[in-house]
Each structure stands twice: as structure tokens, then as C-alpha cells.
PDB file of C-alpha atoms in Angstrom:
ATOM      1  CA  MET A 809      -0.591   8.236 -11.360  1.00 35.00           C
ATOM      2  CA  ASN A 810       2.995   9.170 -12.166  1.00 40.00           C
ATOM      3  CA  SER A 811       4.528   6.385 -14.274  1.00 38.00           C
ATOM      4  CA  LYS A 812       7.448   6.294 -11.856  1.00 44.00           C
ATOM      5  CA  ASP A 813       5.007   5.430  -9.088  1.00 46.00           C
ATOM      6  CA  SER A 814       3.524   2.435 -10.870  1.00 42.00           C
ATOM      7  CA  LEU A 815       3.717  -0.767  -8.897  1.00 39.00           C
ATOM      8  CA  ILE A 816       6.506  -3.244  -9.503  1.00 44.00           C
ATOM      9  CA  PRO A 817       4.764  -6.107 -11.386  1.00 46.00           C
ATOM     10  CA  GLN A 818       3.506  -8.533  -8.785  1.00 54.00           C
ATOM     11  CA  GLU A 819       3.548 -12.310  -8.783  1.00 55.00           C
ATOM     12  CA  PRO A 820       0.176 -13.960  -9.513  1.00 57.00           C
ATOM     13  CA  ILE A 821      -2.162 -14.713  -6.649  1.00 61.00           C
ATOM     14  CA  PRO A 822      -1.814 -18.462  -5.850  1.00 61.00           C
ATOM     15  CA  ALA A 823      -4.601 -20.746  -7.011  1.00 61.00           C
ATOM     16  CA  GLY A 824      -7.238 -21.060  -4.319  1.00 61.00           C
ATOM     17  CA  ALA A 825      -6.254 -17.857  -2.538  1.00 63.00           C
ATOM     18  CA  ASP A 826      -9.479 -15.995  -3.370  1.00 64.00           C
ATOM     19  CA  ASP A 827     -11.581 -18.915  -2.151  1.00 66.00           C
ATOM     20  CA  PHE A 828      -9.513 -19.036   1.029  1.00 63.00           C
ATOM     21  CA  SER A 829      -9.970 -15.271   1.522  1.00 64.00           C
ATOM     22  CA  LYS A 830     -13.757 -15.559   1.154  1.00 65.00           C
ATOM     23  CA  LYS A 831     -13.915 -18.385   3.685  1.00 63.00           C
ATOM     24  CA  VAL A 832     -11.852 -16.438   6.211  1.00 60.00           C
ATOM     25  CA  GLN A 833     -14.013 -13.334   5.702  1.00 60.00           C
ATOM     26  CA  GLY A 834     -17.042 -15.512   6.366  1.00 61.00           C
ATOM     27  CA  LEU A 835     -15.590 -16.455   9.740  1.00 56.00           C
ATOM     28  CA  LEU A 836     -15.095 -12.779  10.585  1.00 58.00           C
ATOM     29  CA  ASP A 837     -18.696 -11.676  10.099  1.00 60.00           C
ATOM     30  CA  GLY A 838     -19.105 -10.712  13.755  1.00 60.00           C
ATOM     31  CA  HIS A 839     -21.119 -13.768  14.734  1.00 65.00           C
ATOM     32  CA  PRO A 840     -19.698 -16.301  17.220  1.00 71.00           C
ATOM     33  CA  LYS A 841     -18.425 -19.577  15.735  1.00 67.00           C
ATOM     34  CA  ASP A 842     -17.867 -22.877  17.499  1.00 72.00           C
ATOM     35  CA  GLU A 843     -14.650 -24.847  17.034  1.00 73.00           C
ATOM     36  CA  ALA A 844     -16.279 -27.389  14.738  1.00 75.00           C
ATOM     37  CA  THR A 845     -17.494 -24.681  12.362  1.00 70.00           C
ATOM     38  CA  VAL A 846     -14.069 -23.055  12.199  1.00 65.00           C
ATOM     39  CA  SER A 847     -12.366 -26.405  11.617  1.00 68.00           C
ATOM     40  CA  ASN A 848     -14.824 -27.289   8.861  1.00 69.00           C
ATOM     41  CA  VAL A 849     -14.290 -23.979   7.024  1.00 61.00           C
ATOM     42  CA  LEU A 850     -10.497 -24.234   7.239  1.00 63.00           C
ATOM     43  CA  GLU A 851     -10.351 -27.938   6.390  1.00 65.00           C
ATOM     44  CA  GLY A 852      -7.816 -28.577   3.661  1.00 56.00           C
ATOM     45  CA  MET A 853      -6.395 -25.050   3.933  1.00 61.00           C
ATOM     46  CA  ASP A 854      -3.191 -25.995   5.780  1.00 63.00           C
ATOM     47  CA  ASP A 855      -1.128 -25.670   2.629  1.00 67.00           C
ATOM     48  CA  MET A 856      -2.479 -22.183   1.927  1.00 66.00           C
ATOM     49  CA  LEU A 857      -1.831 -21.080   5.516  1.00 72.00           C
ATOM     50  CA  GLU A 858       1.729 -22.389   5.299  1.00 79.00           C
ATOM     51  CA  ARG A 859       2.313 -20.564   1.997  1.00 78.00           C
ATOM     52  CA  ILE A 860       1.023 -17.286   3.457  1.00 80.00           C
ATOM     53  CA  ALA A 861       3.183 -17.648   6.569  1.00 84.00           C
ATOM     54  CA  ALA A 862       6.237 -18.654   4.520  1.00 85.00           C
ATOM     55  CA  GLY A 863       5.830 -15.667   2.202  1.00 86.00           C
ATOM     56  CA  LEU A 864       5.577 -13.244   5.105  1.00 90.00           C
ATOM     57  CA  TYR A 865       8.520 -14.860   6.887  1.00 91.00           C
ATOM     58  CA  ASN A 866      10.640 -14.646   3.740  1.00 88.00           C
ATOM     59  CA  MET A 867       9.927 -10.918   3.470  1.00 91.00           C
ATOM     60  CA  ALA A 868      10.559 -10.402   7.193  1.00 94.00           C
ATOM     61  CA  SER A 869      13.888 -12.241   7.073  1.00 92.00           C
ATOM     62  CA  MET A 870      15.095  -9.999   4.248  1.00 91.00           C
ATOM     63  CA  LEU A 871      14.234  -6.951   6.353  1.00 94.00           C
ATOM     64  CA  VAL A 872      15.527  -7.980   9.796  1.00 95.00           C
ATOM     65  CA  GLY A 873      17.290 -11.329   9.360  1.00 91.00           C
ATOM     66  CA  GLU A 874      16.391 -14.935  10.092  1.00 89.00           C
ATOM     67  CA  GLY A 875      15.100 -16.116  13.467  1.00 91.00           C
ATOM     68  CA  GLU A 876      12.747 -15.108  16.234  1.00 93.00           C
ATOM     69  CA  ALA A 877      12.534 -11.466  15.181  1.00 94.00           C
ATOM     70  CA  SER A 878      11.087 -12.457  11.803  1.00 94.00           C
ATOM     71  CA  ILE A 879       8.671 -14.914  13.396  1.00 93.00           C
ATOM     72  CA  GLY A 880       7.515 -12.113  15.690  1.00 94.00           C
ATOM     73  CA  LEU A 881       6.993  -9.817  12.700  1.00 94.00           C
ATOM     74  CA  VAL A 882       4.795 -12.423  11.004  1.00 92.00           C
ATOM     75  CA  GLU A 883       2.705 -12.733  14.169  1.00 91.00           C
ATOM     76  CA  THR A 884       2.411  -8.943  14.385  1.00 92.00           C
ATOM     77  CA  ALA A 885       1.394  -8.670  10.730  1.00 90.00           C
ATOM     78  CA  VAL A 886      -1.315 -11.290  11.157  1.00 85.00           C
ATOM     79  CA  ALA A 887      -2.606  -9.558  14.305  1.00 87.00           C
ATOM     80  CA  ARG A 888      -2.674  -6.105  12.679  1.00 88.00           C
ATOM     81  CA  THR A 889      -4.200  -7.105   9.341  1.00 82.00           C
ATOM     82  CA  ASP A 890      -7.956  -6.584   9.163  1.00 76.00           C
ATOM     83  CA  ILE A 891      -8.875  -9.392   6.767  1.00 69.00           C
ATOM     84  CA  SER A 892     -12.583  -8.633   7.075  1.00 65.00           C
ATOM     85  CA  ALA A 893     -11.989  -5.202   5.488  1.00 69.00           C
ATOM     86  CA  CYS A 894     -10.208  -6.690   2.453  1.00 69.00           C
ATOM     87  CA  SER A 895     -12.283  -7.310  -0.649  1.00 71.00           C
ATOM     88  CA  ASP A 896     -10.143 -10.097  -2.100  1.00 73.00           C
ATOM     89  CA  ALA A 897      -6.934 -12.110  -1.693  1.00 74.00           C
ATOM     90  CA  ALA A 898      -4.792  -9.492  -3.451  1.00 79.00           C
ATOM     91  CA  GLU A 899      -5.923  -6.769  -1.057  1.00 82.00           C
ATOM     92  CA  ALA A 900      -5.415  -9.070   1.929  1.00 82.00           C
ATOM     93  CA  ARG A 901      -1.869  -9.876   0.784  1.00 83.00           C
ATOM     94  CA  ARG A 902      -1.092  -6.192   0.294  1.00 88.00           C
ATOM     95  CA  SER A 903      -2.538  -5.306   3.693  1.00 89.00           C
ATOM     96  CA  SER A 904      -0.543  -8.018   5.484  1.00 91.00           C
ATOM     97  CA  ARG A 905       2.657  -6.941   3.726  1.00 93.00           C
ATOM     98  CA  GLY A 906       2.007  -3.347   4.740  1.00 94.00           C
ATOM     99  CA  ALA A 907       1.509  -4.374   8.364  1.00 94.00           C
ATOM    100  CA  LEU A 908       4.692  -6.429   8.290  1.00 96.00           C
ATOM    101  CA  GLY A 909       6.691  -3.647   6.616  1.00 96.00           C
ATOM    102  CA  ALA A 910       5.563  -1.087   9.183  1.00 97.00           C
ATOM    103  CA  ALA A 911       6.389  -3.419  12.073  1.00 96.00           C
ATOM    104  CA  ALA A 912       9.808  -4.211  10.569  1.00 97.00           C
ATOM    105  CA  ILE A 913      10.655  -0.509  10.194  1.00 98.00           C
ATOM    106  CA  GLU A 914       9.648   0.092  13.817  1.00 97.00           C
ATOM    107  CA  LEU A 915      11.880  -2.791  14.935  1.00 97.00           C
ATOM    108  CA  ILE A 916      14.850  -1.572  12.896  1.00 97.00           C
ATOM    109  CA  ALA A 917      14.437   1.979  14.229  1.00 97.00           C
ATOM    110  CA  ALA A 918      14.307   0.642  17.796  1.00 96.00           C
ATOM    111  CA  ARG A 919      17.342  -1.600  17.274  1.00 95.00           C
ATOM    112  CA  THR A 920      19.484   1.115  15.697  1.00 95.00           C
ATOM    113  CA  PRO A 921      18.109   4.601  16.343  1.00 95.00           C
ATOM    114  CA  GLY A 922      18.890   6.963  13.497  1.00 95.00           C
ATOM    115  CA  SER A 923      19.454   4.208  10.920  1.00 95.00           C
ATOM    116  CA  LEU A 924      16.405   5.301   8.920  1.00 97.00           C
ATOM    117  CA  VAL A 925      16.869   9.057   9.111  1.00 96.00           C
ATOM    118  CA  ALA A 926      15.706  10.738   5.910  1.00 95.00           C
ATOM    119  CA  PRO A 927      18.602  11.773   3.658  1.00 92.00           C
ATOM    120  CA  GLU A 928      19.322  15.463   3.154  1.00 88.00           C
ATOM    121  CA  GLY A 929      20.649  16.913  -0.063  1.00 79.00           C
ATOM    122  CA  LEU A 930      20.493  13.566  -1.852  1.00 78.00           C
ATOM    123  CA  VAL A 931      22.067  14.021  -5.293  1.00 70.00           C
ATOM    124  CA  HIS A 932      20.998  12.032  -8.330  1.00 64.00           C
ATOM    125  CA  ALA A 933      23.887   9.631  -8.929  1.00 61.00           C
ATOM    126  CA  SER A 934      25.001   8.618 -12.400  1.00 60.00           C
ATOM    127  CA  THR A 935      24.632   4.835 -12.394  1.00 58.00           C
ATOM    128  CA  CYS A 936      24.012   1.990 -14.825  1.00 54.00           C
ATOM    129  CA  ILE A 937      20.229   2.440 -14.458  1.00 57.00           C
ATOM    130  CA  GLU A 938      18.333   5.648 -15.108  1.00 56.00           C
ATOM    131  CA  ASP A 939      14.908   4.545 -13.909  1.00 56.00           C
ATOM    132  CA  ASP A 940      13.636   2.984 -10.689  1.00 58.00           C
ATOM    133  CA  ASP A 941      11.735   0.154 -12.352  1.00 57.00           C
ATOM    134  CA  LEU A 942      12.682  -3.470 -11.750  1.00 57.00           C
ATOM    135  CA  GLU A 943      12.576  -4.177 -15.474  1.00 57.00           C
ATOM    136  CA  SER A 944      15.085  -1.386 -16.150  1.00 56.00           C
ATOM    137  CA  ALA A 945      17.714  -3.469 -14.376  1.00 55.00           C
ATOM    138  CA  GLY A 946      17.074  -6.275 -16.844  1.00 58.00           C
ATOM    139  CA  ILE A 947      15.327  -8.338 -14.154  1.00 63.00           C
ATOM    140  CA  SER A 948      11.813  -9.676 -14.572  1.00 64.00           C
ATOM    141  CA  ARG A 949       9.499 -10.468 -11.671  1.00 62.00           C
ATOM    142  CA  ALA A 950       9.872 -14.192 -12.473  1.00 67.00           C
ATOM    143  CA  GLU A 951      13.665 -13.890 -12.408  1.00 68.00           C
ATOM    144  CA  LEU A 952      13.596 -12.092  -9.059  1.00 67.00           C
ATOM    145  CA  GLU A 953      11.345 -14.802  -7.615  1.00 67.00           C
ATOM    146  CA  GLY A 954      13.710 -17.429  -8.983  1.00 67.00           C
ATOM    147  CA  MET A 955      16.686 -15.713  -7.389  1.00 67.00           C
ATOM    148  CA  LEU A 956      14.918 -15.541  -4.019  1.00 66.00           C
ATOM    149  CA  ALA A 957      13.673 -19.129  -4.102  1.00 64.00           C
ATOM    150  CA  GLY A 958      16.181 -20.935  -6.343  1.00 64.00           C
ATOM    151  CA  PRO A 959      19.555 -22.547  -5.671  1.00 64.00           C
ATOM    152  CA  ASN A 960      21.294 -19.145  -5.498  1.00 66.00           C
ATOM    153  CA  ARG A 961      18.874 -17.679  -2.966  1.00 69.00           C
ATOM    154  CA  ASP A 962      21.525 -17.633  -0.226  1.00 73.00           C
ATOM    155  CA  ASN A 963      23.778 -15.455  -2.397  1.00 75.00           C
ATOM    156  CA  VAL A 964      20.927 -13.047  -3.122  1.00 76.00           C
ATOM    157  CA  LYS A 965      19.941 -12.881   0.548  1.00 79.00           C
ATOM    158  CA  ASN A 966      23.572 -12.272   1.500  1.00 82.00           C
ATOM    159  CA  TRP A 967      23.619  -9.411  -1.000  1.00 84.00           C
ATOM    160  CA  ILE A 968      20.432  -7.961   0.503  1.00 87.00           C
ATOM    161  CA  GLU A 969      21.814  -8.291   4.038  1.00 88.00           C
ATOM    162  CA  GLY A 970      24.979  -6.474   2.967  1.00 90.00           C
ATOM    163  CA  LEU A 971      23.098  -3.413   1.737  1.00 92.00           C
ATOM    164  CA  PRO A 972      22.974  -0.232   3.857  1.00 93.00           C
ATOM    165  CA  THR A 973      19.905  -0.324   6.102  1.00 95.00           C
ATOM    166  CA  GLU A 974      17.816   2.222   4.188  1.00 95.00           C
ATOM    167  CA  THR A 975      18.680   0.616   0.835  1.00 94.00           C
ATOM    168  CA  ARG A 976      17.765  -2.848   2.092  1.00 95.00           C
ATOM    169  CA  VAL A 977      14.425  -1.690   3.476  1.00 97.00           C
ATOM    170  CA  ILE A 978      13.530   0.255   0.336  1.00 95.00           C
ATOM    171  CA  PHE A 979      14.581  -2.572  -1.987  1.00 91.00           C
ATOM    172  CA  VAL A 980      12.493  -5.162  -0.127  1.00 92.00           C
ATOM    173  CA  LEU A 981       9.431  -2.922   0.189  1.00 94.00           C
ATOM    174  CA  ARG A 982       9.526  -1.966  -3.493  1.00 90.00           C
ATOM    175  CA  ALA A 983      10.901  -5.006  -5.341  1.00 85.00           C
ATOM    176  CA  VAL A 984       9.577  -7.784  -3.090  1.00 85.00           C
ATOM    177  CA  ALA A 985       6.456  -6.326  -1.472  1.00 89.00           C
ATOM    178  CA  GLY A 986       5.517  -4.173  -4.480  1.00 87.00           C
ATOM    179  CA  PHE A 987       4.833  -0.844  -2.769  1.00 92.00           C
ATOM    180  CA  THR A 988       5.112   2.411  -4.695  1.00 91.00           C
ATOM    181  CA  ALA A 989       7.738   5.053  -3.967  1.00 92.00           C
ATOM    182  CA  ASN A 990       5.093   7.225  -2.266  1.00 94.00           C
ATOM    183  CA  GLU A 991       3.815   4.359  -0.119  1.00 95.00           C
ATOM    184  CA  THR A 992       7.353   3.373   0.875  1.00 96.00           C
ATOM    185  CA  ALA A 993       8.228   6.962   1.784  1.00 97.00           C
ATOM    186  CA  ASP A 994       5.086   7.279   3.910  1.00 97.00           C
ATOM    187  CA  MET A 995       5.873   4.015   5.690  1.00 97.00           C
ATOM    188  CA  LEU A 996       9.409   5.155   6.493  1.00 98.00           C
ATOM    189  CA  ALA A 997       8.252   8.604   7.625  1.00 97.00           C
ATOM    190  CA  ASP A 998       5.497   7.184   9.847  1.00 97.00           C
ATOM    191  CA  HIS A 999       7.446   4.323  11.445  1.00 97.00           C
ATOM    192  CA  GLY A1000      11.167   5.087  11.023  1.00 97.00           C
ATOM    193  CA  GLY A1001      11.590   7.006  14.255  1.00 96.00           C
ATOM    194  CA  LYS A1002      13.099  10.404  14.947  1.00 94.00           C
ATOM    195  CA  GLY A1003      14.500  12.060  11.837  1.00 96.00           C
ATOM    196  CA  ALA A1004      12.578   9.868   9.405  1.00 97.00           C
ATOM    197  CA  GLU A1005       9.807  12.404   8.859  1.00 96.00           C
ATOM    198  CA  GLY A1006      11.520  13.873   5.817  1.00 95.00           C
ATOM    199  CA  TRP A1007      11.364  10.792   3.596  1.00 97.00           C
ATOM    200  CA  ASN A1008       9.767  11.482   0.207  1.00 95.00           C
ATOM    201  CA  ALA A1009       9.119   9.578  -3.004  1.00 93.00           C
ATOM    202  CA  GLU A1010      12.067  11.085  -4.897  1.00 91.00           C
ATOM    203  CA  ALA A1011      14.549   9.972  -2.226  1.00 94.00           C
ATOM    204  CA  VAL A1012      13.037   6.484  -2.241  1.00 93.00           C
ATOM    205  CA  ARG A1013      13.301   6.284  -6.043  1.00 90.00           C
ATOM    206  CA  GLU A1014      16.935   7.387  -6.009  1.00 89.00           C
ATOM    207  CA  ILE A1015      18.027   4.882  -3.370  1.00 91.00           C
ATOM    208  CA  PHE A1016      16.004   2.096  -4.970  1.00 89.00           C
ATOM    209  CA  ARG A1017      17.619   2.818  -8.337  1.00 85.00           C
ATOM    210  CA  GLN A1018      21.069   2.568  -6.751  1.00 84.00           C
ATOM    211  CA  GLY A1019      20.058  -0.743  -5.196  1.00 84.00           C
ATOM    212  CA  LEU A1020      18.911  -2.039  -8.578  1.00 81.00           C
ATOM    213  CA  CYS A1021      22.227  -1.050 -10.122  1.00 78.00           C
ATOM    214  CA  SER A1022      24.058  -2.921  -7.364  1.00 79.00           C
ATOM    215  CA  LEU A1023      21.941  -6.018  -8.010  1.00 77.00           C
ATOM    216  CA  ALA A1024      22.548  -5.808 -11.764  1.00 70.00           C
ATOM    217  CA  SER A1025      26.298  -5.590 -11.116  1.00 71.00           C
ATOM    218  CA  GLN A1026      26.099  -8.637  -8.843  1.00 67.00           C
ATOM    219  CA  LEU A1027      24.313 -10.624 -11.546  1.00 63.00           C
ATOM    220  CA  ILE A1028      26.866  -9.622 -14.180  1.00 59.00           C
ATOM    221  CA  HIS A1029      29.719 -10.595 -11.860  1.00 55.00           C
ATOM    222  CA  ALA A1030      28.088 -13.960 -11.089  1.00 55.00           C
ATOM    223  CA  ALA A1031      27.540 -14.660 -14.789  1.00 53.00           C
ATOM    224  CA  THR A1032      31.143 -13.843 -15.765  1.00 52.00           C
ATOM    225  CA  ALA A1033      32.530 -15.903 -12.870  1.00 53.00           C
ATOM    226  CA  ARG A1034      30.928 -19.123 -14.097  1.00 53.00           C
TER     227      ARG A1034
END
């Protein structure tokens, strides 16, 4: 695999997630289950269900904004994700994020036709970052999580919302969801509507790198303003 296509380092799977995944897969073995059996298997799993839903909603809100649209995307992701085909919690998380990302791109393309058209003649811009890796912007996965969940999360979300549509989508799919440049390009080409067929990994890398540079500049500005 091309080093530039390596995954953005992902956050650890939460404790208990693999056990939860196994229990859910057990419910989806093709045999009918009564309500008592289902309740017994899922007993004590409310916290895990809430964490899964909250994580998906957080990603959805960064893609399409807060509110009913994001709730609908979470419901769509859950409906489209085939948990029984996933071998573990990590694969299930990746599958659900893929389903949500695809649904979000479809919604954005329907809302604003042409907003995800593949760029033509995209020129490599000279910016503060020469690679498309999160770490190259001086930001670790832990720091990104802290920015998205900490006291300054509103500022970071406002920054994300202010990005051009294609930059916002690419940044969230790569930096938050952890998809590769190739996977992100395929998702845009398959679900971005008319004119999106030409997306490729190089274009995704270039726009993501520009987004990282913008984020690094925001962080520097915030630090000097204190």
C-alpha cells in the first residue's frame, strides 16, 4: 500500500466493544429470537449503544450540520450496516462509518447539486504542509479528539462548517472517520452525483492537505491570541 494511502491513526476501540459486537452478531444468526432473549443479551449495553449513536451523530453533524438531518443519517447508517458480516468491533465501526459517509454525500449532493463535482486541473498548492498525514500538521489523533470533544469543540466545529463543501467532506472522512484517499475518492465518485465521477486519490490528498494547513493556521492563531 502506498504510504500516502495509510490510514489516519484511529482512536482505540472502547472497552467492551468487541464483546458487544459478538453479542449482536449472535442475535443476527438467522434464527428467530423472542423479546426476552434480545433483552437479556443487550442487558447493560445501553451505555455502549449510546456511545455508538453519539459517535455517528458527531460525524454526521460535521458533514451536514446539527439536527434532524444528522439523526436521519445515523438511522440510515444503522439500517445499511450489515453487522453480521463484520468480524469484530473495529470492522463494524468502519462499516457503519462508511454507510454514514455515503448517505451524507448523497444528501449533500441532493441538497446542492454540483457541490461535489470532481475538480479539473487541480494544481499542487504550496502550503505549510507537504504531506496529507494528520501528524504532518503537528496534530496527533488524541489532540484532534480533544479538540472535537473538549471545551473548544464549538470553535473547531465552526471551522469545519466554514470549509468549502468538498474540503469539509474530505477532512471529516479522512481525519475523523479514518478512510484512505482511495476510499474517500471512491465514496465521492459513487455517491456525489453528476460530475463527481472524476474524483481520484490525488485530488483527495491535495484538498485534504489544504484543509490540514487551514487547521494548523487556526491552531496557531488561537494559541497566539491567548
